[in-house]
Coordinates of C-alpha atoms and ligand atoms in Angstrom, one line a residue:
X13 CA 0.1 -0.2 0.0
X14 CA 1.5 3.7 -0.5
X15 CA 0.8 6.3 1.4
X16 CA 1.1 9.7 1.9
X17 CA -0.3 13.0 3.1
X18 CA -0.6 15.7 0.7
X19 CA -1.5 19.1 2.6
X20 CA 1.5 19.2 5.1
X21 CA 0.1 21.6 7.2
X22 CA -2.1 21.0 10.5
X23 CA -5.6 19.5 8.3
X24 CA -4.3 16.5 7.4
X25 CA -5.2 14.8 3.6
X26 CA -4.3 11.2 2.9
X27 CA -3.7 9.5 -0.4
X28 CA -4.3 5.6 0.0
X29 CA -3.2 3.4 -3.6
X30 CA -2.5 -0.2 -4.6
X31 CA 0.6 0.2 -6.4
X32 CA -0.1 -3.5 -9.0
X33 CA -3.9 -2.0 -10.0
X34 CA -2.7 1.8 -9.9
X35 CA -5.5 2.7 -7.9
X36 CA -5.9 5.3 -5.2
X37 CA -8.1 6.6 -2.9
X38 CA -8.2 10.4 -1.3
X39 CA -9.4 11.1 2.2
X40 CA -10.5 14.7 3.7
X41 CA -9.5 16.5 0.7
X42 CA -9.6 20.3 1.2
X43 CA -11.2 22.7 -1.7
X44 CA -8.0 24.6 -1.6
X45 CA -5.6 22.0 -2.3
X46 CA -7.8 20.1 -5.1
X47 CA -5.7 21.1 -7.5
X48 CA -2.6 19.6 -5.9
X49 CA -4.2 16.5 -5.7
X50 CA -5.1 15.8 -9.3
X51 CA -0.8 16.8 -9.8
X52 CA 0.0 13.9 -7.7
X53 CA -2.3 11.7 -9.4
X54 CA -1.0 12.4 -12.8
X55 CA 2.6 12.8 -11.6
X56 CA 1.9 9.3 -10.2
X57 CA -0.3 7.7 -12.7
X58 CA -2.3 7.1 -10.2
X59 CA -6.5 6.3 -11.0
X60 CA -9.0 7.9 -8.4
X61 CA -11.5 5.1 -6.9
X62 CA -13.2 7.1 -4.5
X63 CA -13.1 10.5 -2.2
X64 CA -13.8 9.5 1.6
X65 CA -14.7 12.0 4.0
X66 CA -14.4 10.9 7.8
X67 CA -17.2 13.1 8.6
X68 CA -19.1 16.4 7.5
X69 CA -16.0 19.4 8.4
X70 CA -16.6 22.8 10.2
X71 CA -13.0 24.1 10.1
X72 CA -13.1 23.9 5.9
X73 CA -14.6 23.6 2.8
X74 CA -14.4 19.8 1.2
X75 CA -12.7 19.3 -1.8
X76 CA -15.0 16.3 -2.3
X77 CA -17.6 17.6 -4.8
X78 CA -14.9 19.3 -6.9
X79 CA -12.4 16.0 -7.3
X80 CA -16.0 13.8 -8.4
X81 CA -16.9 16.6 -10.9
X82 CA -13.3 16.8 -12.3
X83 CA -12.4 13.0 -11.7
X84 CA -15.6 11.0 -11.6
X85 CA -14.5 9.2 -8.1
X86 CA -17.5 8.7 -6.0
X87 CA -18.0 10.5 -2.5
X88 CA -18.2 7.9 -0.1
X89 CA -19.7 8.9 3.5
X90 CA -20.9 7.2 6.5
X91 CA -25.4 6.8 6.3
X92 CA -25.8 10.1 8.1
X93 CA -23.9 12.3 6.7
X94 CA -25.8 15.3 5.2
X95 CA -24.7 16.2 2.1
X96 CA -26.6 15.0 -0.7
X97 CA -23.5 15.0 -2.8
X98 CA -22.6 11.2 -1.0
X99 CA -22.7 8.5 -4.1
X100 CA -22.0 5.7 -1.5
X101 CA -23.0 5.6 2.2
X102 CA -21.6 3.5 4.5
X103 CA -21.5 1.8 7.4
X104 CA -20.1 0.3 10.6
X105 CA -18.4 -2.6 9.3
X106 CA -18.5 -2.1 5.3
X107 CA -15.7 -2.2 3.4
X108 CA -13.9 0.5 0.8
X109 CA -11.8 -0.9 -1.8
X110 CA -8.8 0.6 -3.4
X111 CA -7.6 -2.0 -6.0
X112 CA -6.1 -4.9 -3.9
X113 CA -6.3 -2.8 -0.4
X114 CA -9.5 -2.3 1.4
X115 CA -10.5 -0.6 4.2
X116 CA -12.6 -1.5 7.0
X117 CA -15.3 1.4 8.2
X118 CA -15.7 2.3 11.6
X119 CA -18.5 3.7 12.7
X120 CA -17.1 6.3 15.6
X121 CA -19.5 9.0 16.2
X122 CA -19.1 11.6 18.9
X123 CA -17.0 14.6 17.2
X124 CA -20.2 14.4 14.3
X125 CA -22.7 11.6 13.8
X126 CA -21.2 10.6 11.0
X127 CA -17.7 10.4 11.6
X128 CA -15.8 7.3 10.5
X129 CA -12.6 6.0 11.2
X130 CA -11.1 3.8 8.2
X131 CA -8.9 0.5 9.7
X132 CA -6.3 -1.3 7.0
X133 CA -3.9 -3.6 8.3
X134 CA -1.4 -1.4 10.5
X135 CA -2.9 1.8 10.6
X136 CA -6.2 3.9 11.3
X137 CA -7.6 7.2 10.2
X138 CA -9.6 8.5 12.8
X139 CA -10.7 11.8 11.5
X140 CA -11.6 14.2 14.5
X141 CA -12.4 11.9 17.0
X142 CA -8.9 10.5 18.1
X143 CA -6.4 13.1 17.6
X144 CA -2.6 12.6 18.9
X145 CA -2.5 13.3 22.3
X146 CA -6.1 14.8 22.0
X147 CA -9.8 14.4 20.9
X148 CA -11.6 16.6 18.5
X149 CA -14.4 19.1 19.8
X150 CA -17.7 17.5 20.7
X151 CA -20.0 20.4 21.3
X152 CA -21.5 21.2 17.9
X153 CA -22.9 19.7 14.8
X154 CA -24.5 16.7 16.6
X155 CA -21.7 16.4 18.4
X156 CA -21.4 14.1 21.6
X157 CA -19.1 13.8 24.2
X158 CA -20.6 10.5 25.6
X159 CA -20.5 8.9 22.1
X160 CA -16.9 10.0 21.4
X161 CA -15.9 8.3 24.4
X162 CA -17.4 5.0 23.2
X163 CA -16.1 5.4 20.1
X164 CA -12.8 5.8 20.9
X165 CA -12.6 3.5 24.1
X166 CA -14.7 0.5 22.3
X167 CA -13.8 1.0 18.6
X168 CA -10.8 2.2 18.4
X169 CA -8.5 1.5 21.7
X170 CA -9.6 -2.4 21.3
X171 CA -7.5 -2.2 18.1
X172 CA -3.9 -4.0 18.5
X173 CA -1.4 -1.4 20.3
X174 CA 0.7 -1.3 17.3
X175 CA -1.8 0.2 15.0
X176 CA -0.6 3.6 13.5
X177 CA -2.8 6.5 14.5
X178 CA -3.4 9.2 11.7
X179 CA -6.0 11.3 12.7
X180 CA -7.7 14.4 10.2
X181 CA -5.9 17.3 12.1
X182 CA -2.8 17.5 14.3
X183 CA -1.8 21.4 15.9
X184 CA 1.5 20.4 17.2
X185 CA 3.6 19.1 14.2
X186 CA 3.1 15.6 14.7
X187 CA 2.2 12.8 12.2
X188 CA 1.6 9.8 13.7
X189 CA 1.3 8.1 16.6
X190 CA 0.0 4.5 18.0
X191 CA -2.9 2.9 20.0
X192 CA -0.9 1.7 22.4
X193 CA 0.8 5.8 22.9
X194 CA -2.9 7.0 23.2
X195 CA -4.7 4.2 25.3
X196 CA -1.4 5.1 27.5
X197 CA -1.2 8.8 27.3
X198 CA -3.4 10.8 25.8
X199 CA -4.4 13.2 28.4
X200 CA -8.0 13.4 27.3
X201 CA -8.6 9.7 28.2
X202 CA -6.0 7.9 30.0
X203 CA -7.1 6.8 33.0
X204 CA -10.5 8.8 32.8
X205 CA -14.0 7.2 33.0
X206 CA -16.9 8.4 30.9
X207 CA -18.2 10.7 32.9
X208 CA -15.4 11.9 34.0
X209 CA -14.6 12.6 30.3
X210 CA -18.2 14.0 29.5
X211 CA -17.6 16.6 32.8
X212 CA -14.1 17.5 30.7
X213 CA -15.2 17.8 27.2
X214 CA -17.9 20.3 29.2
X215 CA -15.6 22.3 31.0
X216 CA -13.3 23.2 27.7
X217 CA -14.2 26.4 26.6
X218 CA -13.4 26.1 22.7
X219 CA -13.6 29.2 20.6
X220 CA -15.8 28.5 17.1
X221 CA -13.9 28.0 13.7
X222 CA -14.0 31.2 12.6
X223 CA -15.9 30.6 9.6
X224 CA -18.2 28.0 10.9
X225 CA -21.3 29.0 8.8
X226 CA -19.5 29.7 5.6
X227 CA -17.8 26.1 5.6
X228 CA -20.1 23.8 7.9
X229 CA -23.7 24.8 5.7
X230 CA -22.0 24.1 2.4
X231 CA -20.5 21.0 3.5
X232 CA -24.0 19.9 4.7
X233 CA -26.1 21.0 2.1
X234 CA -23.6 20.9 -1.3
X235 CA -24.8 24.6 -2.1
X236 CA -22.2 27.7 -1.9
X237 CA -23.2 30.0 -4.4
X238 CA -25.1 33.1 -2.7
X239 CA -28.4 32.2 -3.5
X240 CA -29.0 30.6 0.0
X241 CA -28.6 33.2 3.2
X242 CA -27.8 30.6 5.7
X243 CA -29.1 31.3 9.4
X244 CA -27.0 31.8 12.2
X245 CA -26.2 28.9 14.8
X246 CA -28.3 30.6 17.3
X247 CA -31.4 30.4 14.4
X248 CA -30.3 26.7 13.8
X249 CA -30.3 26.2 17.7
X250 CA -33.9 27.3 18.0
X251 CA -35.9 25.1 15.5
X252 CA -38.6 23.1 17.2
X253 CA -37.2 19.3 16.3
X254 CA -39.9 16.9 16.2
X255 CA -39.7 13.2 16.4
X256 CA -40.5 10.6 13.6
X257 CA -43.3 9.0 16.0
X258 CA -44.8 12.7 16.4
X259 CA -44.5 13.7 12.8
X260 CA -46.4 10.2 12.4
X261 CA -48.9 11.5 14.9
X262 CA -49.9 14.5 14.0
X263 CA -50.3 13.7 10.4
X264 CA -53.1 12.1 12.0
X265 CA -54.8 15.0 13.9
X266 CA -57.4 17.0 12.8
X267 CA -55.1 19.5 10.7
X268 CA -52.8 18.0 9.5
X269 CA -49.1 19.9 8.9
X270 CA -48.1 20.9 5.7
X271 CA -44.7 18.4 5.0
X272 CA -41.7 20.4 2.8
X273 CA -39.3 17.8 2.0
X274 CA -36.0 19.7 1.1
X275 CA -33.9 17.4 -0.7
X276 CA -32.8 16.5 -4.1
X277 CA -35.4 14.9 -6.5
X278 CA -33.4 11.3 -7.2
X279 CA -33.3 11.4 -3.1
X280 CA -37.0 12.6 -2.8
X281 CA -37.7 8.9 -5.1
X282 CA -34.5 7.0 -3.9
X283 CA -34.6 4.2 -1.4
X284 CA -35.5 6.4 2.0
X285 CA -38.3 7.5 -0.1
X286 CA -40.5 10.1 1.2
X287 CA -43.2 10.4 3.6
X288 CA -46.8 10.2 1.8
X289 CA -48.2 13.6 0.7
X290 CA -45.3 15.6 1.2
X291 CA -44.2 18.5 -1.1
X292 CA -41.0 18.5 -2.3
X293 CA -38.8 21.9 -2.6
X294 CA -35.5 21.5 -2.5
X295 CA -33.1 23.9 -0.5
X296 CA -31.3 24.9 -3.0
X297 CA -34.9 26.4 -4.8
X298 CA -36.7 27.3 -1.2
X299 CA -35.9 31.0 -1.7
X300 CA -37.0 31.1 -5.3
X301 CA -40.0 29.4 -4.5
X302 CA -40.9 31.1 -1.3
X303 CA -44.3 32.1 -2.8
X304 CA -45.7 28.8 -3.2
X305 CA -45.5 28.4 0.5
X306 CA -46.6 31.9 1.5
X307 CA -50.1 30.6 2.2
X308 CA -48.8 28.2 4.8
X309 CA -47.1 31.0 6.9
X310 CA -49.5 30.7 9.8
X311 CA -50.3 26.6 9.4
X312 CA -48.0 24.2 11.4
X313 CA -45.0 23.1 8.2
X314 CA -42.7 20.5 9.3
X315 CA -39.9 20.4 7.1
X316 CA -37.9 16.3 6.6
X317 CA -34.7 15.7 4.6
X318 CA -32.3 13.4 4.7
X319 CA -30.9 12.7 8.3
X320 CA -33.0 16.5 9.4
X321 CA -29.9 18.7 8.7
X322 CA -30.5 20.3 5.8
X323 CA -33.9 20.9 7.1
X324 CA -33.0 22.4 10.1
X325 CA -31.6 24.9 7.7
X326 CA -34.5 25.2 5.8
X327 CA -36.7 25.6 9.1
X328 CA -34.3 28.0 10.3
X329 CA -35.2 29.8 7.1
X330 CA -38.4 29.7 7.1
X331 CA -38.9 31.0 10.5
X332 CA -36.3 34.2 9.4
X333 CA -38.8 35.0 6.9
X334 CA -42.0 34.9 9.3
X335 CA -43.2 31.8 9.4
X336 CA -45.1 31.4 12.7
X337 CA -45.3 27.6 12.9
X338 CA -41.9 25.9 11.9
X339 CA -40.6 22.1 12.9
X340 CA -37.9 20.1 11.8
X341 CA -38.3 15.9 11.5
X342 CA -35.4 14.6 14.1
X343 CA -33.5 12.7 11.8
X344 CA -35.3 13.0 8.9
X345 CA -35.9 10.1 6.8
X346 CA -33.4 7.9 7.9
X347 CA -35.1 7.9 11.1
X348 CA -38.9 7.9 9.5
X349 CA -37.3 4.7 8.2
X350 CA -35.7 3.3 11.0
X351 CA -39.3 2.4 12.7
X352 CA -40.7 1.2 9.5
X353 CA -43.5 4.6 8.9
X354 CA -44.9 4.1 5.6
X355 CA -42.8 5.7 2.8
X356 CA -43.8 6.6 -1.2
X357 CA -40.9 6.4 -3.5
Ligands
LIG402 FE1 -13.7 17.9 12.4

């Protein structure tokens, strides 16, 4: 297996390649460096088989979409990734092939719900869940310190001690660690119980990434032009979240809400299907089609998408435009399907 870190900065992008077949895979590409990745691929004669984002990033624009457009390679992410540009969704235990090599997917939520780690024979790419001498923040974008502790201790620390650790970030100039070293010396984790870890993470005051809205929202929605004015974090946090069971029961009530699905058309008709009776207004078209919804400005409107992230954005936008009774289907169609509620395709 050929292996290379391509960014050479604090934010890491890994190339994994199979020599005999000349196939390659890129993990966590940044938009800024797409030209560089293409140059390396061309120089070495690698054919790109897949682009993997270990999670929805909040600190840089993913280069996945652009690399896909330029090379045709599919973007691969966890099932809970909100972006509509993901061509292949993977789950815990799946394999991502690159020539004769393969990487095993470990679902390691905590930094975000869609965080995965990728395991090959001797090394694990840990995204932002486990860092060298640290852990990724767990205080926004669906992060959860308890989940993170479980991911690290139950999925990563059970790997052989000599397994090499390659995280998505390092702020101190390190390039590699090992599972054994992190188990023994990681100051956030060593000797700490789950509750102690949760308490510690709650005490740390992380500054918000400088351009979080400009980065997180395009990575979540695949919309990065000016046609959509993204809501602020505070507006997103205020959106009323209803779980799938609650939405299903109000649909049966006397005044059922209007369901607005903000995914793309192929998702609406895809394998997760849509809630019967829902209306399709892709998030990107929401501003230009607002008049269609205006008659419902004082009615209960429930926004729907794949994982509940894009629809939270849509709900905040509608609320900001004066719609008075807006909710979000928490967990989206993934949650709806999980409890086998009815769908149409
Ligand atoms: Fe991250």
